Coordinates of C-alpha atoms and ligand atoms in Angstrom, one line a residue:
M1 CA 19.5 -7.5 13.1
F2 CA 18.4 -11.0 14.0
L3 CA 19.9 -14.5 13.5
T4 CA 17.7 -17.0 11.7
P5 CA 17.7 -20.6 13.0
E6 CA 20.2 -21.5 10.3
G7 CA 22.5 -18.8 11.6
H8 CA 21.8 -16.5 8.7
V9 CA 21.6 -12.8 9.5
A10 CA 18.3 -11.3 8.6
A11 CA 19.5 -7.8 8.0
V12 CA 17.0 -5.1 8.7
T13 CA 19.4 -2.2 8.8
K14 CA 16.8 0.6 9.2
P15 CA 13.2 0.8 10.2
A16 CA 10.9 0.4 7.2
T17 CA 8.9 3.4 6.0
V18 CA 5.4 3.4 7.6
M19 CA 2.8 4.8 5.4
G20 CA -0.4 5.7 7.2
I21 CA -3.7 5.1 5.3
L22 CA -6.1 8.0 5.1
N23 CA -9.1 7.1 3.0
V24 CA -11.4 10.1 2.5
T25 CA -14.2 8.0 1.1
P26 CA -17.6 6.9 2.3
D27 CA -17.0 3.2 1.4
S28 CA -13.4 2.0 1.9
F29 CA -13.4 -1.5 3.3
S30 CA -12.0 -0.6 6.7
D31 CA -12.1 3.1 7.4
G32 CA -14.8 4.1 5.0
G33 CA -16.8 7.1 6.2
L34 CA -14.7 7.8 9.3
Y35 CA -12.6 10.5 7.7
A36 CA -14.8 11.8 4.9
A37 CA -15.0 15.3 6.5
P38 CA -11.8 17.2 5.8
E39 CA -11.4 18.2 9.5
A40 CA -11.6 14.6 10.6
A41 CA -9.2 13.6 7.9
V42 CA -6.6 16.2 9.0
A43 CA -7.0 15.2 12.6
R44 CA -6.4 11.6 11.7
A45 CA -3.3 12.5 9.7
R46 CA -1.9 14.4 12.7
Q47 CA -2.7 11.4 14.9
M48 CA -0.9 9.0 12.6
M49 CA 2.1 11.4 12.4
S50 CA 2.3 11.5 16.2
E51 CA 2.2 7.7 16.2
G52 CA 5.2 7.5 14.0
A53 CA 4.0 7.6 10.4
D54 CA 6.6 8.6 7.8
I55 CA 4.1 9.5 5.1
I56 CA 0.3 9.8 4.8
D57 CA -1.4 8.1 1.9
V58 CA -4.6 10.1 0.9
G59 CA -7.1 8.2 -1.2
G60 CA -10.5 9.4 -2.5
E61 CA -11.7 6.3 -4.3
S62 CA -12.2 2.9 -2.7
T63 CA -10.6 0.1 -4.8
R64 CA -12.1 -2.7 -2.7
P65 CA -13.6 -5.4 -4.9
G66 CA -16.8 -4.2 -6.5
A67 CA -16.5 -0.7 -5.2
E68 CA -18.5 2.0 -6.9
V69 CA -16.5 3.9 -9.5
V70 CA -16.4 7.6 -8.6
G71 CA -15.8 10.4 -11.1
V72 CA -12.6 12.3 -11.2
D73 CA -14.4 15.4 -10.1
V74 CA -15.6 13.7 -6.9
E75 CA -12.2 12.3 -6.2
L76 CA -10.6 15.7 -6.6
Q77 CA -13.1 17.3 -4.3
R78 CA -12.3 14.7 -1.7
V79 CA -8.6 14.6 -1.8
I80 CA -7.3 18.1 -2.7
P81 CA -8.4 20.0 0.3
V82 CA -7.1 17.3 2.6
I83 CA -3.7 17.2 0.8
E84 CA -3.4 21.0 1.0
A85 CA -4.1 20.8 4.7
V86 CA -1.8 17.9 5.5
A87 CA 1.2 18.6 3.2
P88 CA 2.5 21.5 5.4
F89 CA 3.0 19.1 8.3
A90 CA 3.6 15.7 6.7
P91 CA 4.9 14.0 3.6
V92 CA 1.9 13.0 1.5
A93 CA 1.2 10.4 -1.1
V94 CA -1.9 10.3 -3.3
D95 CA -3.6 7.0 -3.8
T96 CA -5.2 7.2 -7.2
R97 CA -5.6 5.5 -10.6
H98 CA -6.3 8.8 -12.4
E99 CA -3.7 11.0 -14.0
E100 CA -5.8 14.2 -13.5
V101 CA -6.0 13.5 -9.8
A102 CA -2.3 12.7 -9.5
R103 CA -1.4 15.9 -11.2
A104 CA -3.6 18.1 -9.0
A105 CA -2.5 16.2 -5.9
V106 CA 1.2 16.9 -6.7
A107 CA 0.3 20.6 -7.3
A108 CA -1.4 20.5 -3.9
G109 CA 1.7 19.1 -2.2
A110 CA 1.9 15.4 -2.6
T111 CA 5.3 14.0 -3.3
V112 CA 4.5 10.4 -4.1
I113 CA 1.9 8.9 -6.5
N114 CA 0.6 5.6 -5.1
D115 CA -0.6 4.1 -8.3
V116 CA -2.8 0.9 -8.1
S117 CA -2.9 0.9 -11.9
A118 CA 0.9 1.0 -12.3
S119 CA 0.4 3.2 -15.3
M120 CA 1.7 6.6 -14.2
G121 CA 5.4 6.0 -14.3
P122 CA 5.8 8.5 -17.1
L123 CA 3.9 11.1 -15.1
A124 CA 6.0 10.5 -12.0
A125 CA 9.1 11.0 -14.2
E126 CA 7.6 14.2 -15.7
L127 CA 6.6 15.7 -12.3
D128 CA 9.8 14.4 -10.6
V129 CA 7.9 12.7 -7.7
G130 CA 8.0 9.2 -6.2
W131 CA 5.9 6.4 -7.7
I132 CA 4.6 3.2 -6.2
A133 CA 3.8 0.8 -9.0
M134 CA 1.2 -1.7 -7.7
H135 CA 0.1 -4.8 -9.5
M136 CA -3.6 -5.4 -10.2
Q137 CA -5.1 -8.0 -12.4
G138 CA -8.2 -6.5 -14.1
D139 CA -10.0 -3.6 -12.4
P140 CA -11.7 -3.3 -9.0
A141 CA -15.2 -3.9 -10.4
S142 CA -14.4 -7.4 -11.6
M143 CA -10.9 -8.3 -10.3
Q144 CA -12.1 -10.9 -7.7
Q145 CA -14.4 -12.8 -10.1
A146 CA -11.8 -15.3 -11.5
P147 CA -8.2 -14.3 -10.8
H148 CA -5.9 -16.5 -12.8
Y149 CA -2.2 -17.0 -13.0
V150 CA 0.1 -19.8 -14.1
D151 CA 2.8 -18.7 -11.7
V152 CA 1.6 -15.7 -9.6
V153 CA 4.9 -14.8 -8.1
A154 CA 6.9 -14.9 -11.4
E155 CA 4.1 -13.0 -13.3
V156 CA 3.6 -10.3 -10.8
R157 CA 7.3 -9.8 -10.3
E158 CA 8.0 -9.6 -14.1
Y159 CA 5.2 -7.2 -14.6
L160 CA 6.4 -4.9 -11.9
L161 CA 10.0 -4.9 -12.9
T162 CA 9.1 -4.1 -16.5
R163 CA 7.0 -1.2 -15.5
A164 CA 9.5 0.1 -12.9
R165 CA 12.4 -0.1 -15.4
Q166 CA 10.4 1.8 -18.0
A167 CA 9.7 4.6 -15.5
R168 CA 13.3 4.6 -14.4
N169 CA 14.4 4.9 -18.1
L170 CA 12.2 7.9 -18.4
G171 CA 13.9 9.5 -15.4
A172 CA 11.7 8.5 -12.4
K173 CA 13.9 8.4 -9.4
N174 CA 12.0 7.1 -6.4
V175 CA 10.2 4.0 -7.7
W176 CA 8.7 1.2 -5.4
I177 CA 7.2 -2.0 -6.6
D178 CA 4.1 -3.5 -4.8
P179 CA 2.6 -6.9 -5.5
G180 CA -0.9 -5.6 -4.8
F181 CA -2.4 -7.9 -2.1
G182 CA -6.0 -8.5 -2.8
F183 CA -6.0 -6.9 -6.3
G184 CA -7.2 -9.7 -8.7
K185 CA -5.8 -12.4 -6.4
T186 CA -7.3 -15.3 -4.4
M187 CA -6.3 -15.9 -0.8
E188 CA -3.9 -18.6 -2.1
H189 CA -2.3 -16.1 -4.5
N190 CA -1.9 -13.5 -1.7
L191 CA -0.3 -16.0 0.6
Q192 CA 2.1 -17.3 -2.1
L193 CA 3.1 -13.7 -2.8
L194 CA 3.7 -12.9 0.8
A195 CA 5.7 -16.1 1.3
A196 CA 7.9 -15.2 -1.7
I197 CA 8.2 -11.5 -0.9
D198 CA 12.0 -11.8 -0.6
G199 CA 12.1 -12.6 -4.3
F200 CA 10.9 -9.1 -5.0
V201 CA 13.6 -7.6 -2.8
T202 CA 16.4 -7.6 -5.4
G203 CA 18.0 -4.3 -4.5
E204 CA 16.9 -2.9 -7.9
F205 CA 13.8 -1.2 -6.6
P206 CA 12.5 -0.9 -3.0
V207 CA 9.4 -3.0 -2.3
A208 CA 6.1 -1.7 -0.8
V209 CA 3.5 -4.0 0.7
G210 CA -0.1 -3.4 1.8
T211 CA -1.6 -6.3 3.7
S212 CA -3.2 -4.2 6.4
R213 CA -6.6 -5.5 7.6
K214 CA -7.2 -7.2 4.2
S215 CA -9.7 -10.0 3.7
T216 CA -7.1 -12.7 3.3
L217 CA -6.1 -12.0 6.9
G218 CA -9.8 -12.0 7.9
K219 CA -10.3 -15.4 6.3
L220 CA -7.1 -16.8 7.8
L221 CA -8.2 -15.6 11.2
A222 CA -11.8 -16.8 10.7
A223 CA -13.6 -17.7 14.0
S224 CA -10.5 -16.7 16.0
D225 CA -12.9 -14.1 17.5
G226 CA -15.5 -16.7 18.3
V227 CA -17.8 -15.5 15.5
D228 CA -18.6 -17.5 12.4
G229 CA -17.1 -16.2 9.2
P230 CA -14.1 -13.9 8.5
T231 CA -12.7 -11.9 11.4
A232 CA -13.9 -8.3 11.1
A233 CA -11.7 -5.7 9.4
D234 CA -11.1 -3.7 12.6
D235 CA -10.3 -6.8 14.5
R236 CA -7.2 -7.8 12.4
L237 CA -4.6 -5.7 14.2
E238 CA -2.3 -8.5 15.4
G239 CA -2.6 -10.3 12.1
S240 CA -1.9 -7.2 10.2
V241 CA 1.2 -6.4 12.2
T242 CA 2.4 -9.9 11.9
S243 CA 2.1 -9.8 8.1
A244 CA 3.9 -6.4 8.0
T245 CA 6.6 -7.8 10.3
F246 CA 7.1 -10.8 8.0
A247 CA 7.4 -8.5 5.0
M248 CA 9.8 -6.1 6.8
L249 CA 12.0 -9.0 8.0
H250 CA 12.3 -10.0 4.4
G251 CA 13.6 -6.6 3.4
V252 CA 10.4 -4.8 2.4
D253 CA 11.1 -1.0 2.5
L254 CA 7.6 0.4 2.9
V255 CA 4.4 -0.9 4.6
R256 CA 1.1 0.7 4.0
V257 CA -1.0 0.4 7.2
H258 CA -4.1 1.5 9.1
D259 CA -2.5 0.7 12.5
V260 CA 0.5 3.0 12.6
K261 CA 1.6 2.8 16.2
A262 CA 1.8 -0.9 16.4
T263 CA 3.5 -1.3 13.0
K264 CA 6.0 1.4 13.8
Q265 CA 6.9 -0.4 17.0
A266 CA 7.5 -3.6 14.9
A267 CA 9.7 -1.6 12.4
I268 CA 11.8 -0.1 15.2
V269 CA 12.3 -3.3 17.1
L270 CA 13.2 -5.3 13.9
A271 CA 15.8 -2.8 13.0
G272 CA 17.0 -2.4 16.6
A273 CA 17.0 1.4 16.0
N274 CA 14.7 4.3 16.5
P275 CA 15.0 6.9 13.7
S276 CA 13.6 9.7 15.8
Ligands
HH2_1 N1 -4.3 -1.4 -1.1 C1 -5.4 -0.6 -1.1 C2 -5.3 0.7 -1.7 N2 -4.2 1.2 -2.1 N3 -1.9 0.9 -2.5 C3 -0.8 0.1 -2.5 N4 0.4 0.6 -2.9 N5 -0.8 -1.2 -2.0 C4 -1.9 -1.7 -1.5 O1 -1.9 -2.9 -1.2 C5 -3.1 -0.9 -1.6 C6 -3.1 0.4 -2.1 C7 -6.7 -1.1 -0.6 O2 -6.9 -0.8 0.7 P1 -7.6 0.4 1.4 O3 -7.2 1.7 0.8 O4 -7.5 0.3 2.8 O5 -9.2 0.3 1.1 P2 -10.1 0.8 -0.1 O6 -9.5 0.4 -1.4 O7 -11.4 0.1 0.2 O8 -10.2 2.3 0.1

């Protein structure tokens, strides 16, 4: 617990859940190609668990802007063997937009559907698993061409609460809402959402946030590394931890990150408690 300059208590009563990103893709924006082989993916999952991850998020389709669409068959081939191998030693989420993949992933041991399409609330209710409903305007192929909102914070919030309530009414129990940083949003939109993140923390649904290494941070940090242009994705550690810390200090419950060890330290220090 910390006191704000106004003397208000910023209550972080327990460390946020740290979700470690495991992209088993050749083309993810930061870790693409590194863990495409199942053995490398499983080793990475073990490493993130040893660094304090609470759950591993396995994804088989990059959703970076303009990413190539992969077929469901390819996505299944990528994620299912890894989920089967990781689930015996770690809680697993599946990061997918496709119902067929989500179903197979749950059968293979995943207990959370991390859904960047925010469309699988009914499935999560049916399968009795957790569901992260993330906001995206458009789809990955075109979402960054001309994102438009009248009031990004109000629109994203309303959309997520509507989806989450529908799922809850169908019986879904563990539902998170996630504003979807970088998904059909300009840098300005992303920064407005982060600045207003406490408005999403209403107590009705826990909030998840994924700012890790994203391009908004790279643009903010531009030239901080002495190189022209955005700071490279793997050189955004401190910026990523800072953005996650900001979110956690404002009550965010789950942070989806590449850099588990550093983020876990921030979560523990903010809460003044170590869960292990
Ligand atoms: N961001 C990405 C993917 N999945 N899920 C949630 N809930 N929130 C996010 O912000 C989010 C997400 C994109 O990042 P990454 O998986 O690292 O890259 P890629 O889409 O290129 O695989």
